[in-house]
mmCIF file of C-alpha atoms in Angstrom:
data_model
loop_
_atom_site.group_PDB
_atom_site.id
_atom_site.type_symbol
_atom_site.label_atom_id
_atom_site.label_comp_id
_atom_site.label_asym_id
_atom_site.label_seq_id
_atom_site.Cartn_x
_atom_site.Cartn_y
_atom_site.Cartn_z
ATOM 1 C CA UNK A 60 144.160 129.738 112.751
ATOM 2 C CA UNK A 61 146.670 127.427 113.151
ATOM 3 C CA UNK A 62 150.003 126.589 111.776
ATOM 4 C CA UNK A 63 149.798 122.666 111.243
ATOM 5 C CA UNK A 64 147.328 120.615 109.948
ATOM 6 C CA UNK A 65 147.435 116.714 111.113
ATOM 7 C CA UNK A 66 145.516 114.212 110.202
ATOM 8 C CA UNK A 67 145.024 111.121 112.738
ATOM 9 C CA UNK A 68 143.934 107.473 111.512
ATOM 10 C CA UNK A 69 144.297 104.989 114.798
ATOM 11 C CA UNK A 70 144.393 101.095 114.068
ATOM 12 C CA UNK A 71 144.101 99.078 116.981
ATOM 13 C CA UNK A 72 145.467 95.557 115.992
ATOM 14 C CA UNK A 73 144.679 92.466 117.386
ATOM 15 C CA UNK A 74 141.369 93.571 118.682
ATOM 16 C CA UNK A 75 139.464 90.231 117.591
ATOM 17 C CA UNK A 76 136.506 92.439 116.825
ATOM 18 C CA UNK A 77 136.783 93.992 113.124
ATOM 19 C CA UNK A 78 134.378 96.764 114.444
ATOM 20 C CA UNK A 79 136.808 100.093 115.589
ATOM 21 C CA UNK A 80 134.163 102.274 116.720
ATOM 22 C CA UNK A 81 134.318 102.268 120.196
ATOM 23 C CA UNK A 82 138.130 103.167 119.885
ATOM 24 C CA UNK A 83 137.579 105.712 117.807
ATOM 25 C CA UNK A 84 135.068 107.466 120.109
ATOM 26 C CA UNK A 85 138.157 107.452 122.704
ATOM 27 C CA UNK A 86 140.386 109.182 120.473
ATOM 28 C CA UNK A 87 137.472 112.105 119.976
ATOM 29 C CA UNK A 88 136.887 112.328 123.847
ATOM 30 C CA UNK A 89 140.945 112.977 124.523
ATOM 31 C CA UNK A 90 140.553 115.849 121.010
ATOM 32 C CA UNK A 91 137.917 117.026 122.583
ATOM 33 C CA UNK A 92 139.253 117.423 126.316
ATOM 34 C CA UNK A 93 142.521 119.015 125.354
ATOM 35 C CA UNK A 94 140.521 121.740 123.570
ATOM 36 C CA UNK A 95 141.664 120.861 119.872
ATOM 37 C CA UNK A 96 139.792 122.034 116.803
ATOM 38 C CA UNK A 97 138.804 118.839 114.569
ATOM 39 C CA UNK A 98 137.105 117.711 111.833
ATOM 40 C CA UNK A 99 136.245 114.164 111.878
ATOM 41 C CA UNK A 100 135.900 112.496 108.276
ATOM 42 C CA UNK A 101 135.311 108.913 107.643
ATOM 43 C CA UNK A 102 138.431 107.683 107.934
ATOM 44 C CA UNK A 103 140.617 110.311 109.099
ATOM 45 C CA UNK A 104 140.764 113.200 111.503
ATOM 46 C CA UNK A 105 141.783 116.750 110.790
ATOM 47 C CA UNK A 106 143.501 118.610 114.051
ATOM 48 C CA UNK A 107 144.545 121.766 114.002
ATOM 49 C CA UNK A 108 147.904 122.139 116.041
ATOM 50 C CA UNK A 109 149.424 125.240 116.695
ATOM 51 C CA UNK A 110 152.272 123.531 118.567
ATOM 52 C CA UNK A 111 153.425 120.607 116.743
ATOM 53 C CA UNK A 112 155.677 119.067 119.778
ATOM 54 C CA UNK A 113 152.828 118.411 121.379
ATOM 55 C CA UNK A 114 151.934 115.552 118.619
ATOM 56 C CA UNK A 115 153.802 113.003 120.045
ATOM 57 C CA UNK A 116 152.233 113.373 123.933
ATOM 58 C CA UNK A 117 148.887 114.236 121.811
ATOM 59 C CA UNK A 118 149.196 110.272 120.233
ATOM 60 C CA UNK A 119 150.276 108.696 123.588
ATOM 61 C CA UNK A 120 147.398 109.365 125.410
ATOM 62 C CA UNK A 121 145.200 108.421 122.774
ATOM 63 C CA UNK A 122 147.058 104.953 123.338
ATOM 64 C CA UNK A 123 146.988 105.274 126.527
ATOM 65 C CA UNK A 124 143.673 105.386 126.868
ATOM 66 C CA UNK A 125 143.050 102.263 124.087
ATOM 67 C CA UNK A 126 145.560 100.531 126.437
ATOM 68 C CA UNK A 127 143.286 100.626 129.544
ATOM 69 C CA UNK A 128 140.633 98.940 127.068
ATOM 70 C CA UNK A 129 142.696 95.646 126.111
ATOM 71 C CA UNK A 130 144.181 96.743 123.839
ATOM 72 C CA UNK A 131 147.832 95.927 122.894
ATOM 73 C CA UNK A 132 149.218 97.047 119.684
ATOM 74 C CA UNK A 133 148.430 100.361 117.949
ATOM 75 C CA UNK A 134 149.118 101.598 114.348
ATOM 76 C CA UNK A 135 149.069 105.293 114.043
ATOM 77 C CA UNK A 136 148.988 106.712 110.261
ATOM 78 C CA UNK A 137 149.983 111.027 110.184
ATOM 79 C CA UNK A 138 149.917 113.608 107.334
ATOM 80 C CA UNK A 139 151.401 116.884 108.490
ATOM 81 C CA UNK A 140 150.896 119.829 106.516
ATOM 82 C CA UNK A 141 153.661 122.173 107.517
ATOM 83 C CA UNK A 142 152.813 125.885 105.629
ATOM 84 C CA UNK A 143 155.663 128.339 106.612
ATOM 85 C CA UNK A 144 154.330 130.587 104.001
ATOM 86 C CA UNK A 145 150.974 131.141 105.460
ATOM 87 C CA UNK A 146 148.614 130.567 108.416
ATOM 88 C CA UNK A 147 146.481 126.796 107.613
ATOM 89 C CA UNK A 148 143.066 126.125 108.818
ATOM 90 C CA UNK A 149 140.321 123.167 109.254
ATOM 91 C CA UNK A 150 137.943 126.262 107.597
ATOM 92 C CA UNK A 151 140.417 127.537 105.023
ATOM 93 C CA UNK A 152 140.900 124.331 103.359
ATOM 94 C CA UNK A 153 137.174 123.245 103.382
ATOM 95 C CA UNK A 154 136.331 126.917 101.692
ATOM 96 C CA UNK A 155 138.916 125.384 99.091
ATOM 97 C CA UNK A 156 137.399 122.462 98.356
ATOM 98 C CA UNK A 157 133.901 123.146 98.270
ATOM 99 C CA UNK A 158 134.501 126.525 96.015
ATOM 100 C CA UNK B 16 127.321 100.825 99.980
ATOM 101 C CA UNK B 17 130.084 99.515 98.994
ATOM 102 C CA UNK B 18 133.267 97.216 99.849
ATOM 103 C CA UNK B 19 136.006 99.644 99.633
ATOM 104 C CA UNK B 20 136.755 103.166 101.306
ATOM 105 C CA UNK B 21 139.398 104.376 99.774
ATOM 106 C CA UNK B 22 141.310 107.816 100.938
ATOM 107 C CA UNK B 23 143.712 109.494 98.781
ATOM 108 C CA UNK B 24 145.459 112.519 99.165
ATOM 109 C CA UNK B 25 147.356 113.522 95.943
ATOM 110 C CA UNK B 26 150.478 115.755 96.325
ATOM 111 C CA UNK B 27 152.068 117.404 93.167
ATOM 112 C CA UNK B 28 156.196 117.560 94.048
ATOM 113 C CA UNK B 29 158.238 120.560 92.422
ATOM 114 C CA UNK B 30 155.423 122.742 91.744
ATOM 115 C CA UNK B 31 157.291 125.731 92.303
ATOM 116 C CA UNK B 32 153.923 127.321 94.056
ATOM 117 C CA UNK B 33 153.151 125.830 97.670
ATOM 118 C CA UNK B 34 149.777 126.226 96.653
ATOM 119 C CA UNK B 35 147.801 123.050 95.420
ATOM 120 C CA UNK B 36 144.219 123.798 95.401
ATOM 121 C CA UNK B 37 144.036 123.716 91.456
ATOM 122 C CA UNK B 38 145.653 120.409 91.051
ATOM 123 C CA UNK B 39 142.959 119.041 94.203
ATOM 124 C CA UNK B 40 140.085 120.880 91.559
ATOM 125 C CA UNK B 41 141.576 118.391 88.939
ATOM 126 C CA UNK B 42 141.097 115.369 90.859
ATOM 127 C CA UNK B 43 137.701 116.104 92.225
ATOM 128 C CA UNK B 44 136.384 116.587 88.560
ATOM 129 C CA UNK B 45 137.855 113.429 87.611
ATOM 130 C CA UNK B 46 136.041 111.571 90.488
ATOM 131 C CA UNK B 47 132.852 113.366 89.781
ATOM 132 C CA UNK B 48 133.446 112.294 85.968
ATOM 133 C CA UNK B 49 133.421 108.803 86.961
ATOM 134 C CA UNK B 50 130.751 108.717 89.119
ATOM 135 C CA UNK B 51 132.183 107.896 91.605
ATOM 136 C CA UNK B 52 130.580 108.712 95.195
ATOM 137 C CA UNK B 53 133.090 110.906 97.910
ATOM 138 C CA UNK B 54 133.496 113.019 100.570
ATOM 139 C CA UNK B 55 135.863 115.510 100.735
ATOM 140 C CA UNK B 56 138.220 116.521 103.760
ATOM 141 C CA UNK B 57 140.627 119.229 104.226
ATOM 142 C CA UNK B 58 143.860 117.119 103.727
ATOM 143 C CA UNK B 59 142.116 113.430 101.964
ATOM 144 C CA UNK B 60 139.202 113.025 100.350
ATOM 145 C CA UNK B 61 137.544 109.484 100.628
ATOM 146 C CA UNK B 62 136.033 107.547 97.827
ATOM 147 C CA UNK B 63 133.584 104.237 97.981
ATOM 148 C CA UNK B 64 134.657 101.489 95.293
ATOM 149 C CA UNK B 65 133.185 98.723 94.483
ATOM 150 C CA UNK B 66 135.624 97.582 92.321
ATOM 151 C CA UNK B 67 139.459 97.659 93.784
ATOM 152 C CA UNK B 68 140.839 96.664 91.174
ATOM 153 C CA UNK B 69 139.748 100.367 89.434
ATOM 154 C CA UNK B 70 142.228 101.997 91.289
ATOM 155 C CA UNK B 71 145.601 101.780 90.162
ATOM 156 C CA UNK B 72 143.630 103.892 86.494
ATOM 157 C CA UNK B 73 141.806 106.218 88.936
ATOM 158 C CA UNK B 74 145.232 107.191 89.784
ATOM 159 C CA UNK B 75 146.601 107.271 86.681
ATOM 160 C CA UNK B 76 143.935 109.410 85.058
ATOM 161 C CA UNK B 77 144.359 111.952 88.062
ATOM 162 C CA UNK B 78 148.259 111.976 87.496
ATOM 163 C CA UNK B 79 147.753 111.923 83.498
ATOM 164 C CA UNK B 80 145.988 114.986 84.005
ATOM 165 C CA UNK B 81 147.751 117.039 86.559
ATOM 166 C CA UNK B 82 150.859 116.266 83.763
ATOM 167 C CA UNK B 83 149.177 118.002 81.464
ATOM 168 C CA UNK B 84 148.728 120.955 83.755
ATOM 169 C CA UNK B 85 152.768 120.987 83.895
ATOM 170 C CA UNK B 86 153.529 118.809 86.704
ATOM 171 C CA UNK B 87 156.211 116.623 87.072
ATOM 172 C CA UNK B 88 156.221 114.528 89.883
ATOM 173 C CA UNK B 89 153.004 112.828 92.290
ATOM 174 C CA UNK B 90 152.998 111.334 95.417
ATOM 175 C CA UNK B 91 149.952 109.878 96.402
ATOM 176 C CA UNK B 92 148.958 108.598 99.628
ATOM 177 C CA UNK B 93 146.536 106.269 99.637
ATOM 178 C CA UNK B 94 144.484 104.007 102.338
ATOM 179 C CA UNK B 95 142.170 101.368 101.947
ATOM 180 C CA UNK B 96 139.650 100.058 103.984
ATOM 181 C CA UNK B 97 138.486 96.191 102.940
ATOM 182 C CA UNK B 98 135.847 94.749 104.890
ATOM 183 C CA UNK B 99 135.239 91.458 103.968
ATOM 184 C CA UNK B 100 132.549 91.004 106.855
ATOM 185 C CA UNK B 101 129.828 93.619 106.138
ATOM 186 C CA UNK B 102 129.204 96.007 103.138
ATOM 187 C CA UNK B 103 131.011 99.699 103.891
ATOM 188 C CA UNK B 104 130.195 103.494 103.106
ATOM 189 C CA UNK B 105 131.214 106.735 103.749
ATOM 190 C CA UNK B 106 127.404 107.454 105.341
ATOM 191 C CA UNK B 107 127.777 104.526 107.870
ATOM 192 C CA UNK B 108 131.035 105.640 109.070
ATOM 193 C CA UNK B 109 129.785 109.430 109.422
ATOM 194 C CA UNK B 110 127.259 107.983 110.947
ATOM 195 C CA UNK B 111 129.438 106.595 113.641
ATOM 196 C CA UNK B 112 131.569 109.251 114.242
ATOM 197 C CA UNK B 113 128.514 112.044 115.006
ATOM 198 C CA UNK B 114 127.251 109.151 117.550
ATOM 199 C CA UNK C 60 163.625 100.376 85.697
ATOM 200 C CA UNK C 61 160.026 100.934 86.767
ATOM 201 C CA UNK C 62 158.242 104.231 86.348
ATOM 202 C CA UNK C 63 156.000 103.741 89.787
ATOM 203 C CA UNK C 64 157.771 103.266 93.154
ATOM 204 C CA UNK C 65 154.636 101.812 95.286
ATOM 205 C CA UNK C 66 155.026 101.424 99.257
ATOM 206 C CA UNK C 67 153.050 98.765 100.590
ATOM 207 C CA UNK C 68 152.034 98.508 104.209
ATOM 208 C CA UNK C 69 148.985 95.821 105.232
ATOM 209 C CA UNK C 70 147.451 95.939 108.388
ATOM 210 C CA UNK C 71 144.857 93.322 109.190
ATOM 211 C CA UNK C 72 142.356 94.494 111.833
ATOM 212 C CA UNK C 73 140.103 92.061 114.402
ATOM 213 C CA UNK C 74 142.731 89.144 114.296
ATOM 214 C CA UNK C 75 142.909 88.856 118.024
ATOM 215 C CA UNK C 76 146.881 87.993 117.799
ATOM 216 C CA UNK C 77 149.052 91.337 117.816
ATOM 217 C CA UNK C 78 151.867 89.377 115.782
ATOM 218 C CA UNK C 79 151.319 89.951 112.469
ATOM 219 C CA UNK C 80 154.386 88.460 111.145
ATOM 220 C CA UNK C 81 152.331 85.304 109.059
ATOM 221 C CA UNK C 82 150.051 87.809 107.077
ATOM 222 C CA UNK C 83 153.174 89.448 105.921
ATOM 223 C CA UNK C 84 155.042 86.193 104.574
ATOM 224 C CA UNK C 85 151.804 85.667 103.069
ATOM 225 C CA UNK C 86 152.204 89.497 100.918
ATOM 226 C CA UNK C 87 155.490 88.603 100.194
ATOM 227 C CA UNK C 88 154.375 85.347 98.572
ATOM 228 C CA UNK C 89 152.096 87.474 96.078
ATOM 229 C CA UNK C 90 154.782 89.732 95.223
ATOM 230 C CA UNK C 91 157.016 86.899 94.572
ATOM 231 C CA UNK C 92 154.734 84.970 92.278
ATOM 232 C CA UNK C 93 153.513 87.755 90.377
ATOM 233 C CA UNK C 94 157.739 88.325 89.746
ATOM 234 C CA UNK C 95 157.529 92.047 91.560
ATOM 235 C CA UNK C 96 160.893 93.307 92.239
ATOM 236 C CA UNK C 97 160.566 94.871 95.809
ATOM 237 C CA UNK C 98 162.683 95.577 98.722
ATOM 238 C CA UNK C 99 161.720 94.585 102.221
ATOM 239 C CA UNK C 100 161.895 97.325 105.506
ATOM 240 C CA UNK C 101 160.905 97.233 108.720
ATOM 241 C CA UNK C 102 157.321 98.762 108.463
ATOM 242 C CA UNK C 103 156.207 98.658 104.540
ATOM 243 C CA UNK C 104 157.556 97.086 101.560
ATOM 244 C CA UNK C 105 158.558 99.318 98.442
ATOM 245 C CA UNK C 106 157.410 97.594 94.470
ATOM 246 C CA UNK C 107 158.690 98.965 91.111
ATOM 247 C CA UNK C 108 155.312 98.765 89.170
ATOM 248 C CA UNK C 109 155.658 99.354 85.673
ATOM 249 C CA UNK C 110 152.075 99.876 85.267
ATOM 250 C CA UNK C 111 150.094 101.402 87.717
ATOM 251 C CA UNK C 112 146.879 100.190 86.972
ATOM 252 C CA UNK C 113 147.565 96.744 88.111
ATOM 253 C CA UNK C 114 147.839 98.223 91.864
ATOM 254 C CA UNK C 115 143.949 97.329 92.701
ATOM 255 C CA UNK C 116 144.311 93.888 91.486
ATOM 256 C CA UNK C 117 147.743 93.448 93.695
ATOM 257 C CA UNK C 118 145.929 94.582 96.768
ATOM 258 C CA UNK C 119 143.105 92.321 95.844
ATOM 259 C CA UNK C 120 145.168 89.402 95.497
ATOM 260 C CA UNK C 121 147.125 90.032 99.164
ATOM 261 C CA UNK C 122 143.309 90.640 100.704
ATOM 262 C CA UNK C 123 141.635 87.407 99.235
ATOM 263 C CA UNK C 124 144.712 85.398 100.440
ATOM 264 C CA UNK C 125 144.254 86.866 103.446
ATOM 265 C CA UNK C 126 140.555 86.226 104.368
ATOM 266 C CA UNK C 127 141.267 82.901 103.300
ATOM 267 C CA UNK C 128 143.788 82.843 106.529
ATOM 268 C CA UNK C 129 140.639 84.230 108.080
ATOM 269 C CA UNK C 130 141.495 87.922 108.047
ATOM 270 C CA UNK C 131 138.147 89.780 107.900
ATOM 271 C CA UNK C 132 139.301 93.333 107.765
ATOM 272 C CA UNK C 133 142.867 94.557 106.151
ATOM 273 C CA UNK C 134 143.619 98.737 106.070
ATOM 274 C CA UNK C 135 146.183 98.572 103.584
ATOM 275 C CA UNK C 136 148.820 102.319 103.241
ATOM 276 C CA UNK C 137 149.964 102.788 99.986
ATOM 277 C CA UNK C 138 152.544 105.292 98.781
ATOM 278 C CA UNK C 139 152.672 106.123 94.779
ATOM 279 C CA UNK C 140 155.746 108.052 94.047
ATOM 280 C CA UNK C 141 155.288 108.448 89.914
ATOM 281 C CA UNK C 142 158.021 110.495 88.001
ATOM 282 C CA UNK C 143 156.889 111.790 84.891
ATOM 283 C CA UNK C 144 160.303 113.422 84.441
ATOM 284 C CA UNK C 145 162.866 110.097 84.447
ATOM 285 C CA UNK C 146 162.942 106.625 85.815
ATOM 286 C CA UNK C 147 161.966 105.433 88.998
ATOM 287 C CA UNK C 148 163.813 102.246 90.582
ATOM 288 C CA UNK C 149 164.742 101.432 93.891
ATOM 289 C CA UNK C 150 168.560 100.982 93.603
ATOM 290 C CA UNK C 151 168.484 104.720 92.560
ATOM 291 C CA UNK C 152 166.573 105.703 95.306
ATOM 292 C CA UNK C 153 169.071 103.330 97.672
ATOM 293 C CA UNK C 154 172.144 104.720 96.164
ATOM 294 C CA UNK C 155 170.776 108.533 96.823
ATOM 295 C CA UNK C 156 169.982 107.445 100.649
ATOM 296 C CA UNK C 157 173.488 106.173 101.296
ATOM 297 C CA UNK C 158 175.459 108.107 99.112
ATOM 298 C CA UNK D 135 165.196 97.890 121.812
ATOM 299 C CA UNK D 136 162.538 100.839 121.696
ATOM 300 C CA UNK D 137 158.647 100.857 122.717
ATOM 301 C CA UNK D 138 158.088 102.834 119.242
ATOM 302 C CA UNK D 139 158.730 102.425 115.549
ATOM 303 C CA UNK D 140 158.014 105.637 113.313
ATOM 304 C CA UNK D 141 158.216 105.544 109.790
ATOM 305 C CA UNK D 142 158.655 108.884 108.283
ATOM 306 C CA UNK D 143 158.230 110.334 105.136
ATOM 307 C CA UNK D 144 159.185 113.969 104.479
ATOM 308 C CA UNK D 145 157.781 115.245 100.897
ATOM 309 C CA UNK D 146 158.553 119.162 100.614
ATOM 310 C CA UNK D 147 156.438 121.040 98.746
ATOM 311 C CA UNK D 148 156.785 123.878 95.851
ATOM 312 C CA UNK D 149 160.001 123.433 95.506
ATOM 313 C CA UNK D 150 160.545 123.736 91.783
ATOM 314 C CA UNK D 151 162.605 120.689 91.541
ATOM 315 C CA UNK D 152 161.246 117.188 91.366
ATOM 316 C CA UNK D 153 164.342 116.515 92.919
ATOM 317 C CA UNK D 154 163.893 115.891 96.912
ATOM 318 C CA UNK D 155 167.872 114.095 97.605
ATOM 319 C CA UNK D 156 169.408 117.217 99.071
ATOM 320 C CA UNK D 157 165.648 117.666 101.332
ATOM 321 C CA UNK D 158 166.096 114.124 102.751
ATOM 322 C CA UNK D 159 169.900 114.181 103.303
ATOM 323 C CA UNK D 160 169.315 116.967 106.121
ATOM 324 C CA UNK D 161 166.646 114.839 107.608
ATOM 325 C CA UNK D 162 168.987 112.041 107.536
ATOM 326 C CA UNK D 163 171.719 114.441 109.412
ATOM 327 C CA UNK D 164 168.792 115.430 112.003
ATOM 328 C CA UNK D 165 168.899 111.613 112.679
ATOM 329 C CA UNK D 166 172.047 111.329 113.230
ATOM 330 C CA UNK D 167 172.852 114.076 115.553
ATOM 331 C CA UNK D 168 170.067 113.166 117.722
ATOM 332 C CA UNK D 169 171.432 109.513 117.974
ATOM 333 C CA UNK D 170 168.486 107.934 116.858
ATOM 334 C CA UNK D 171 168.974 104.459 115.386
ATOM 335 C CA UNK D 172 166.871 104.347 111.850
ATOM 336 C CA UNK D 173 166.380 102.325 108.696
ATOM 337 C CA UNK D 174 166.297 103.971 105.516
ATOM 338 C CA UNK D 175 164.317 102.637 102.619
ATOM 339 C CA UNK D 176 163.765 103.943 99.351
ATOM 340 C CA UNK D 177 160.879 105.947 99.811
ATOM 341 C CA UNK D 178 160.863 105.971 103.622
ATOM 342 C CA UNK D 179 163.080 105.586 106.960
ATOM 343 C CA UNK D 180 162.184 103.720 109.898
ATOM 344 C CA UNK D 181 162.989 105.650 113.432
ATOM 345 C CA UNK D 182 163.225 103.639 116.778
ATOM 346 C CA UNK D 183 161.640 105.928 119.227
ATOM 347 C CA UNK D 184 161.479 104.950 122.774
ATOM 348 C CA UNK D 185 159.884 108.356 124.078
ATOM 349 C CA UNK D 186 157.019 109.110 121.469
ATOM 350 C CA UNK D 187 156.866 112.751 123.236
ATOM 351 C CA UNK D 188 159.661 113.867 121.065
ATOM 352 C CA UNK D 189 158.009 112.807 117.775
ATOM 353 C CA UNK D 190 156.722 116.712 117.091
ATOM 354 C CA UNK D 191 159.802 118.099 117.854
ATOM 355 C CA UNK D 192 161.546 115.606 115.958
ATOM 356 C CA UNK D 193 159.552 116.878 113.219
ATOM 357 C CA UNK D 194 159.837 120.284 113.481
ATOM 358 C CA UNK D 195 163.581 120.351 113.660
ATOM 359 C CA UNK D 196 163.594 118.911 110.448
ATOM 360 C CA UNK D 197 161.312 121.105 108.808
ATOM 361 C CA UNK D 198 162.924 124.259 110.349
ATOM 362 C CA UNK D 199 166.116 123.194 108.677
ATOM 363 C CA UNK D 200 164.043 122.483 105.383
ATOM 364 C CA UNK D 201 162.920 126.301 105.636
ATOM 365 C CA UNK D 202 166.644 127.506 105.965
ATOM 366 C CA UNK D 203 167.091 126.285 102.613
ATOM 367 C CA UNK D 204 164.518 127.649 101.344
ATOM 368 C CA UNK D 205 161.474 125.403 101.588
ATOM 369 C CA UNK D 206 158.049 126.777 102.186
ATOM 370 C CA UNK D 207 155.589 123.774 102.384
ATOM 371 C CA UNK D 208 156.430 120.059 103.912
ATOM 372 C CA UNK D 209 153.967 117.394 103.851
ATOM 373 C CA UNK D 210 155.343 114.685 106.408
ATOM 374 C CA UNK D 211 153.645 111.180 106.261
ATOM 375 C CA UNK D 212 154.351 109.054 109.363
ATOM 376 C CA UNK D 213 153.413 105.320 110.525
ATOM 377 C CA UNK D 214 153.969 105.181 114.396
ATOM 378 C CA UNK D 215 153.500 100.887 115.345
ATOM 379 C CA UNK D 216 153.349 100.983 119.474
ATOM 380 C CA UNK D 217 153.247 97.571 120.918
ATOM 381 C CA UNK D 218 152.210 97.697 124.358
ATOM 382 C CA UNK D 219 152.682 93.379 124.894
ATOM 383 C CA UNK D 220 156.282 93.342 124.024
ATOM 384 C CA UNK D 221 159.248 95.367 122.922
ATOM 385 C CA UNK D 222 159.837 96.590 119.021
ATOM 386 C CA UNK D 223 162.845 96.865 116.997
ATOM 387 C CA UNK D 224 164.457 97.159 113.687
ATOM 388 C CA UNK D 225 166.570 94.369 113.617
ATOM 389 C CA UNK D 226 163.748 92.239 115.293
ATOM 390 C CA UNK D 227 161.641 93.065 112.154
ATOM 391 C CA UNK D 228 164.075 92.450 109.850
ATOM 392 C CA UNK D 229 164.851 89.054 111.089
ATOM 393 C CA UNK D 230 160.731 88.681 110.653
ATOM 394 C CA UNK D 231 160.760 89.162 106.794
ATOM 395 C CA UNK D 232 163.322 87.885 106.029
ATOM 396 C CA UNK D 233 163.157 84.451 107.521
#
């Protein structure tokens, strides 16, 4: 279990194509090699992060990556849920939902 | 399908508990009265709307009711996704994400 | 005084120009005409809405302007701060920030 | 001029009041002694950030001094814009809107 919950909307801009898929797919492959526990949803992604500093480096090579495909600008949308009352999980909250 | 995803996340402010799951419970029955068609997250929920112009009473029938259940203040976050070249849904986009 | 402080942030996706700076006069234009007080910053523009259910139809009206421009996808971020307690209105919330 | 502009939102959580002033004074004084040049507006303030690394920690020195005083849950929203074709700045988009 973790201690933050983040969720991770990328909007390349400027793209001339409307369609965001492939970009998206990009963003899983860097969740996926640094070992992160996700939950993709349509338009948002759930990370668990134990270590929050490592958001910041976690969101530049995401745009990184997008970079090396052309392209140029990058809106990023976050929503942190900091508990320092309990532990948070991807699991815990869907139990929540779905009782 | 239709031309509107819409994710909202609904945060009661001054609740004196940190937890929120009851107030979430509220909204979800109000989308479910409404027929409306969504998928639930762990931090957003998204919602398909035909009709965008609905949303500013969704809202206000989710924060009508979570007054009644004592609460003060609501912050809602919400994002939109308008597609004004092909018809949207929450299955297409799951669809692309489990590619 | 408003009871609804509403942040506004539109991002129009697949325009193959990273500046974005026309589709913004063009929001700002809607909010004049429809006599919205707001206040300008950097990244998203803040509304006092006295009635929240007229949000859909605002967002409509920005979009349809801007697929007229040829914009054929917008994300739009919304904020909804509603205070069931007392009034909302940005030059409260401005005097609190620089007090 | 920075590579980065965050807009942050910090909504605490459970705090009894509806009343968040005193919550985003103490972010505002986390600003400040870090020397980081920002843009407050009425329900957000816009950061320039030219190392997006320190964007977690950023965040979770804020938060930890939101604990010391006694708060439990914080829901952060943030809007990071990274423009990879030229440089970004405050003042830069506040001559764009409002020329």
């Amino acid at each position: 279990m973790a201690r933050y919950l983040v969720d991770i909307s990328v909007e390349p801009i400027g793209t001339s194509s409307t369609s965001l898929s492939k970009y998206v797919k990009i963003a899983f492959e860097v969740l996926k090699e640094k070992g992160l526990k996700y939950y993709p949803a349509p338009s948002m992604t759930t990370i668990e992060l134990d270590d929050i500093t490592t958001l910041g480096s976690l969101i530049k090579e995401i745009n990184d990556r997008l970079e090396k495909e052309g392209v140029k600008r990058i809106v990023t949308i976050v929503k942190i849920d900091d508990r320092r009352d309990k532990e948070n999980s991807i699991d815990h909250k869907l139990d929540v939902i779905k009782s």
